[in-house]
C-alpha cells in the first residue's frame, strides 16, 4: 500500500484517502506527543481530503462533508489553544468548506490562511494555501489572479525545496499562462 505521507506530500489526495480508510471521524486521545502531532496533521489532511472528495463526488457529498466538519471542529478547538500552529490550517479548511458551499467567504479565508502561514514562516502551508486559492480562482474563471497564486505557490515550494511540487505547479502555470490576459 502507498504510504499516507508520501501520497499527501506529492499531492495525490486519492492515494492519500486509500491509505487512510477510516479517516478521522472520531476524537482519539493520545498521551504520546509524537502520536499527538501525527493526529493533528492527519486531521488537517483528512479535512482537505474530505472537502476535495465532497466537491468531486456529489453523490457522497454528505459523507465527505462530515469528515471535513469533524476536522474543522477539532482545528477550531486547537486554534483556541495554540493559534500559532493551527490558525492557518483552520482558515484553509474553512476556505475549502466555503468553496464547496459556493460561498464568497472562501476568498477571504484563503487570503487569511496565506497571511497566517507567511507570518508564522510555514512556507509549505503558505504554498498549499496559494495553490488552493488558485484552484478556487480557476473555478471562478479568474485566470489572471489564479496564475499569480500558482506563481506564489511555486516560490513557496522552491523555498521549501519541494522540487516535485515545483514541477507540478510549473505544469499548471504552463497550461494556464496562454489563457491569461496578462500574458497576451
PDB file of C-alpha atoms in Angstrom:
ATOM      1  CA  UNK A   1       0.000   0.000   0.000  1.00  0.00           C
ATOM      2  CA  UNK A   2       1.180   3.520  -0.778  1.00  0.00           C
ATOM      3  CA  UNK A   3       2.271   5.423   2.307  1.00  0.00           C
ATOM      4  CA  UNK A   4      -0.046   8.145   3.544  1.00  0.00           C
ATOM      5  CA  UNK A   5       2.683  10.762   3.936  1.00  0.00           C
ATOM      6  CA  UNK A   6       4.201  10.107   0.517  1.00  0.00           C
ATOM      7  CA  UNK A   7       0.882  10.454  -1.278  1.00  0.00           C
ATOM      8  CA  UNK A   8      -0.044  13.666   0.566  1.00  0.00           C
ATOM      9  CA  UNK A   9       3.338  15.286   0.002  1.00  0.00           C
ATOM     10  CA  UNK A  10       3.152  14.584  -3.702  1.00  0.00           C
ATOM     11  CA  UNK A  11      -0.378  15.950  -3.969  1.00  0.00           C
ATOM     12  CA  UNK A  12      -2.346  12.788  -4.663  1.00  0.00           C
ATOM     13  CA  UNK A  13      -5.407  13.039  -2.441  1.00  0.00           C
ATOM     14  CA  UNK A  14      -6.942   9.925  -3.971  1.00  0.00           C
ATOM     15  CA  UNK A  15      -3.963   7.783  -2.922  1.00  0.00           C
ATOM     16  CA  UNK A  16      -3.983   9.518   0.454  1.00  0.00           C
ATOM     17  CA  UNK A  17      -7.574   8.502   1.019  1.00  0.00           C
ATOM     18  CA  UNK A  18      -6.798   4.879   0.147  1.00  0.00           C
ATOM     19  CA  UNK A  19      -4.113   4.727   2.790  1.00  0.00           C
ATOM     20  CA  UNK A  20      -6.493   6.235   5.402  1.00  0.00           C
ATOM     21  CA  UNK A  21      -9.573   4.020   5.055  1.00  0.00           C
ATOM     22  CA  UNK A  22     -11.168   5.217   8.294  1.00  0.00           C
ATOM     23  CA  UNK A  23     -10.314   8.936   8.094  1.00  0.00           C
ATOM     24  CA  UNK A  24     -10.663  10.823  11.362  1.00  0.00           C
ATOM     25  CA  UNK A  25     -14.343  10.753  12.238  1.00  0.00           C
ATOM     26  CA  UNK A  26     -13.797  10.369  15.970  1.00  0.00           C
ATOM     27  CA  UNK A  27     -11.738  12.060  18.657  1.00  0.00           C
ATOM     28  CA  UNK A  28      -8.845   9.958  19.908  1.00  0.00           C
ATOM     29  CA  UNK A  29      -6.889  10.993  22.983  1.00  0.00           C
ATOM     30  CA  UNK A  30      -3.183  10.366  22.738  1.00  0.00           C
ATOM     31  CA  UNK A  31      -0.703  10.704  25.542  1.00  0.00           C
ATOM     32  CA  UNK A  32       2.397  10.315  23.386  1.00  0.00           C
ATOM     33  CA  UNK A  33       3.338  13.698  21.907  1.00  0.00           C
ATOM     34  CA  UNK A  34       4.622  12.117  18.672  1.00  0.00           C
ATOM     35  CA  UNK A  35       1.270  10.469  18.128  1.00  0.00           C
ATOM     36  CA  UNK A  36      -0.481  13.722  19.001  1.00  0.00           C
ATOM     37  CA  UNK A  37       1.449  15.614  16.326  1.00  0.00           C
ATOM     38  CA  UNK A  38       0.611  12.880  13.819  1.00  0.00           C
ATOM     39  CA  UNK A  39      -3.050  13.140  14.823  1.00  0.00           C
ATOM     40  CA  UNK A  40      -3.032  16.934  14.339  1.00  0.00           C
ATOM     41  CA  UNK A  41      -1.530  16.590  10.885  1.00  0.00           C
ATOM     42  CA  UNK A  42      -3.739  13.712   9.766  1.00  0.00           C
ATOM     43  CA  UNK A  43      -6.847  15.530  10.994  1.00  0.00           C
ATOM     44  CA  UNK A  44      -5.912  18.533   8.835  1.00  0.00           C
ATOM     45  CA  UNK A  45      -5.211  16.314   5.830  1.00  0.00           C
ATOM     46  CA  UNK A  46      -8.392  14.320   6.397  1.00  0.00           C
ATOM     47  CA  UNK A  47     -10.314  17.601   6.285  1.00  0.00           C
ATOM     48  CA  UNK A  48      -8.681  18.542   2.981  1.00  0.00           C
ATOM     49  CA  UNK A  49      -9.352  15.082   1.555  1.00  0.00           C
ATOM     50  CA  UNK A  50     -12.971  15.212   2.718  1.00  0.00           C
ATOM     51  CA  UNK A  51     -13.570  18.590   1.095  1.00  0.00           C
ATOM     52  CA  UNK A  52     -11.860  17.560  -2.120  1.00  0.00           C
ATOM     53  CA  UNK A  53     -13.994  14.418  -2.414  1.00  0.00           C
ATOM     54  CA  UNK A  54     -17.165  16.279  -1.405  1.00  0.00           C
ATOM     55  CA  UNK A  55     -16.625  18.563  -4.440  1.00  0.00           C
ATOM     56  CA  UNK A  56     -15.658  15.743  -6.792  1.00  0.00           C
ATOM     57  CA  UNK A  57     -18.211  13.114  -5.729  1.00  0.00           C
ATOM     58  CA  UNK A  58     -21.508  14.871  -5.161  1.00  0.00           C
ATOM     59  CA  UNK A  59     -23.273  11.531  -4.619  1.00  0.00           C
ATOM     60  CA  UNK A  60     -21.151  11.039  -1.458  1.00  0.00           C
ATOM     61  CA  UNK A  61     -21.006  14.734  -0.532  1.00  0.00           C
ATOM     62  CA  UNK A  62     -22.658  14.299   2.879  1.00  0.00           C
ATOM     63  CA  UNK A  63     -20.206  11.570   3.908  1.00  0.00           C
ATOM     64  CA  UNK A  64     -17.143  13.595   2.889  1.00  0.00           C
ATOM     65  CA  UNK A  65     -18.512  16.857   4.267  1.00  0.00           C
ATOM     66  CA  UNK A  66     -18.979  15.114   7.612  1.00  0.00           C
ATOM     67  CA  UNK A  67     -15.303  14.140   7.642  1.00  0.00           C
ATOM     68  CA  UNK A  68     -14.360  17.754   6.913  1.00  0.00           C
ATOM     69  CA  UNK A  69     -16.718  19.200   9.516  1.00  0.00           C
ATOM     70  CA  UNK A  70     -15.170  16.942  12.151  1.00  0.00           C
ATOM     71  CA  UNK A  71     -11.708  18.158  11.162  1.00  0.00           C
ATOM     72  CA  UNK A  72     -12.870  21.787  11.308  1.00  0.00           C
ATOM     73  CA  UNK A  73     -14.332  21.233  14.796  1.00  0.00           C
ATOM     74  CA  UNK A  74     -11.021  19.815  16.051  1.00  0.00           C
ATOM     75  CA  UNK A  75      -8.974  22.515  14.351  1.00  0.00           C
ATOM     76  CA  UNK A  76     -11.217  25.209  15.879  1.00  0.00           C
ATOM     77  CA  UNK A  77     -10.618  23.762  19.338  1.00  0.00           C
ATOM     78  CA  UNK A  78      -6.854  23.501  18.786  1.00  0.00           C
ATOM     79  CA  UNK A  79      -6.647  27.030  17.352  1.00  0.00           C
ATOM     80  CA  UNK A  80      -8.055  28.361  20.623  1.00  0.00           C
ATOM     81  CA  UNK A  81      -5.192  26.623  22.455  1.00  0.00           C
ATOM     82  CA  UNK A  82      -2.409  27.470  20.012  1.00  0.00           C
ATOM     83  CA  UNK A  83      -3.294  29.809  17.192  1.00  0.00           C
ATOM     84  CA  UNK A  84       0.364  29.953  16.079  1.00  0.00           C
ATOM     85  CA  UNK A  85       0.262  26.341  14.884  1.00  0.00           C
ATOM     86  CA  UNK A  86      -3.348  25.953  13.834  1.00  0.00           C
ATOM     87  CA  UNK A  87      -4.893  29.259  12.685  1.00  0.00           C
ATOM     88  CA  UNK A  88      -3.677  28.996   9.082  1.00  0.00           C
ATOM     89  CA  UNK A  89      -4.827  25.375   8.847  1.00  0.00           C
ATOM     90  CA  UNK A  90      -8.272  26.281  10.188  1.00  0.00           C
ATOM     91  CA  UNK A  91      -8.542  29.183   7.736  1.00  0.00           C
ATOM     92  CA  UNK A  92      -7.623  26.887   4.852  1.00  0.00           C
ATOM     93  CA  UNK A  93     -10.176  24.245   5.890  1.00  0.00           C
ATOM     94  CA  UNK A  94     -12.820  26.958   6.226  1.00  0.00           C
ATOM     95  CA  UNK A  95     -11.914  28.331   2.799  1.00  0.00           C
ATOM     96  CA  UNK A  96     -12.262  24.905   1.219  1.00  0.00           C
ATOM     97  CA  UNK A  97     -15.575  24.395   3.039  1.00  0.00           C
ATOM     98  CA  UNK A  98     -16.889  27.725   1.725  1.00  0.00           C
ATOM     99  CA  UNK A  99     -15.642  26.760  -1.750  1.00  0.00           C
ATOM    100  CA  UNK A 100     -17.698  23.568  -1.504  1.00  0.00           C
ATOM    101  CA  UNK A 101     -20.752  25.593  -0.459  1.00  0.00           C
ATOM    102  CA  UNK A 102     -20.137  28.202  -3.211  1.00  0.00           C
ATOM    103  CA  UNK A 103     -19.874  30.884  -0.538  1.00  0.00           C
ATOM    104  CA  UNK A 104     -17.860  34.022  -1.361  1.00  0.00           C
ATOM    105  CA  UNK A 105     -16.290  33.938   2.134  1.00  0.00           C
ATOM    106  CA  UNK A 106     -13.884  31.362   0.691  1.00  0.00           C
ATOM    107  CA  UNK A 107     -11.684  34.061  -0.833  1.00  0.00           C
ATOM    108  CA  UNK A 108     -11.081  35.922   2.441  1.00  0.00           C
ATOM    109  CA  UNK A 109     -10.370  32.646   4.259  1.00  0.00           C
ATOM    110  CA  UNK A 110      -7.777  31.656   1.658  1.00  0.00           C
ATOM    111  CA  UNK A 111      -6.148  35.072   1.992  1.00  0.00           C
ATOM    112  CA  UNK A 112      -6.164  34.762   5.798  1.00  0.00           C
ATOM    113  CA  UNK A 113      -4.544  31.318   5.596  1.00  0.00           C
ATOM    114  CA  UNK A 114      -1.821  32.671   3.303  1.00  0.00           C
ATOM    115  CA  UNK A 115      -1.153  35.620   5.605  1.00  0.00           C
ATOM    116  CA  UNK A 116      -1.059  33.481   8.753  1.00  0.00           C
ATOM    117  CA  UNK A 117       1.216  30.856   7.203  1.00  0.00           C
ATOM    118  CA  UNK A 118       3.591  33.567   5.943  1.00  0.00           C
ATOM    119  CA  UNK A 119       3.691  35.326   9.336  1.00  0.00           C
ATOM    120  CA  UNK A 120       4.487  32.031  11.060  1.00  0.00           C
ATOM    121  CA  UNK A 121       7.025  31.024   8.387  1.00  0.00           C
ATOM    122  CA  UNK A 122       5.173  27.849   7.361  1.00  0.00           C
ATOM    123  CA  UNK A 123       6.408  28.074   3.753  1.00  0.00           C
ATOM    124  CA  UNK A 124       4.905  24.763   2.685  1.00  0.00           C
ATOM    125  CA  UNK A 125       1.489  25.630   4.101  1.00  0.00           C
ATOM    126  CA  UNK A 126       1.609  29.079   2.546  1.00  0.00           C
ATOM    127  CA  UNK A 127       2.331  27.383  -0.782  1.00  0.00           C
ATOM    128  CA  UNK A 128      -0.569  24.991  -0.261  1.00  0.00           C
ATOM    129  CA  UNK A 129      -2.918  27.885   0.516  1.00  0.00           C
ATOM    130  CA  UNK A 130      -1.776  29.753  -2.623  1.00  0.00           C
ATOM    131  CA  UNK A 131      -2.295  26.592  -4.680  1.00  0.00           C
ATOM    132  CA  UNK A 132      -5.773  26.009  -3.250  1.00  0.00           C
ATOM    133  CA  UNK A 133      -6.714  29.659  -3.805  1.00  0.00           C
ATOM    134  CA  UNK A 134      -5.504  29.390  -7.412  1.00  0.00           C
ATOM    135  CA  UNK A 135      -7.756  26.364  -7.915  1.00  0.00           C
ATOM    136  CA  UNK A 136     -10.698  28.271  -6.432  1.00  0.00           C
ATOM    137  CA  UNK A 137      -9.991  31.229  -8.729  1.00  0.00           C
ATOM    138  CA  UNK A 138      -9.865  28.921 -11.750  1.00  0.00           C
ATOM    139  CA  UNK A 139     -13.292  27.646 -10.767  1.00  0.00           C
ATOM    140  CA  UNK A 140     -14.431  31.290 -10.734  1.00  0.00           C
ATOM    141  CA  UNK A 141     -12.778  31.831 -14.179  1.00  0.00           C
ATOM    142  CA  UNK A 142     -10.345  34.360 -12.745  1.00  0.00           C
ATOM    143  CA  UNK A 143      -7.336  33.114 -14.719  1.00  0.00           C
ATOM    144  CA  UNK A 144      -5.026  36.087 -14.177  1.00  0.00           C
ATOM    145  CA  UNK A 145      -5.216  36.038 -10.385  1.00  0.00           C
ATOM    146  CA  UNK A 146      -5.067  32.232 -10.370  1.00  0.00           C
ATOM    147  CA  UNK A 147      -1.812  32.401 -12.329  1.00  0.00           C
ATOM    148  CA  UNK A 148      -0.365  34.829  -9.783  1.00  0.00           C
ATOM    149  CA  UNK A 149      -1.219  32.475  -6.909  1.00  0.00           C
ATOM    150  CA  UNK A 150       0.251  29.475  -8.723  1.00  0.00           C
ATOM    151  CA  UNK A 151       3.444  31.524  -9.174  1.00  0.00           C
ATOM    152  CA  UNK A 152       3.401  32.415  -5.471  1.00  0.00           C
ATOM    153  CA  UNK A 153       2.883  28.741  -4.576  1.00  0.00           C
ATOM    154  CA  UNK A 154       5.861  27.846  -6.756  1.00  0.00           C
ATOM    155  CA  UNK A 155       8.059  30.356  -4.876  1.00  0.00           C
ATOM    156  CA  UNK A 156       6.984  28.895  -1.533  1.00  0.00           C
ATOM    157  CA  UNK A 157       7.661  25.338  -2.676  1.00  0.00           C
ATOM    158  CA  UNK A 158      11.069  26.391  -4.062  1.00  0.00           C
ATOM    159  CA  UNK A 159      11.943  27.907  -0.664  1.00  0.00           C
ATOM    160  CA  UNK A 160      10.909  24.620   0.932  1.00  0.00           C
ATOM    161  CA  UNK A 161      12.992  22.700  -1.678  1.00  0.00           C
ATOM    162  CA  UNK A 162       9.934  20.676  -2.711  1.00  0.00           C
ATOM    163  CA  UNK A 163      11.116  20.069  -6.264  1.00  0.00           C
ATOM    164  CA  UNK A 164       8.359  17.623  -7.197  1.00  0.00           C
ATOM    165  CA  UNK A 165       5.701  20.124  -6.130  1.00  0.00           C
ATOM    166  CA  UNK A 166       7.510  22.878  -8.070  1.00  0.00           C
ATOM    167  CA  UNK A 167       7.415  20.755 -11.229  1.00  0.00           C
ATOM    168  CA  UNK A 168       3.693  20.111 -10.767  1.00  0.00           C
ATOM    169  CA  UNK A 169       2.997  23.830 -10.329  1.00  0.00           C
ATOM    170  CA  UNK A 170       5.141  24.638 -13.377  1.00  0.00           C
ATOM    171  CA  UNK A 171       2.883  22.361 -15.445  1.00  0.00           C
ATOM    172  CA  UNK A 172      -0.208  24.178 -14.169  1.00  0.00           C
ATOM    173  CA  UNK A 173       1.405  27.536 -14.959  1.00  0.00           C
ATOM    174  CA  UNK A 174       2.291  26.380 -18.489  1.00  0.00           C
ATOM    175  CA  UNK A 175      -1.308  25.333 -19.174  1.00  0.00           C
ATOM    176  CA  UNK A 176      -2.808  28.452 -17.588  1.00  0.00           C
ATOM    177  CA  UNK A 177      -0.481  31.125 -18.995  1.00  0.00           C
ATOM    178  CA  UNK A 178      -1.978  31.196 -22.527  1.00  0.00           C
ATOM    179  CA  UNK A 179      -5.450  31.760 -21.039  1.00  0.00           C
ATOM    180  CA  UNK A 180      -4.397  34.885 -19.152  1.00  0.00           C
ATOM    181  CA  UNK A 181      -4.829  38.403 -20.445  1.00  0.00           C
ATOM    182  CA  UNK A 182      -1.585  39.462 -18.761  1.00  0.00           C
ATOM    183  CA  UNK A 183       0.409  37.005 -20.927  1.00  0.00           C
ATOM    184  CA  UNK A 184      -1.120  38.083 -24.271  1.00  0.00           C
TER     185      UNK A 184
END
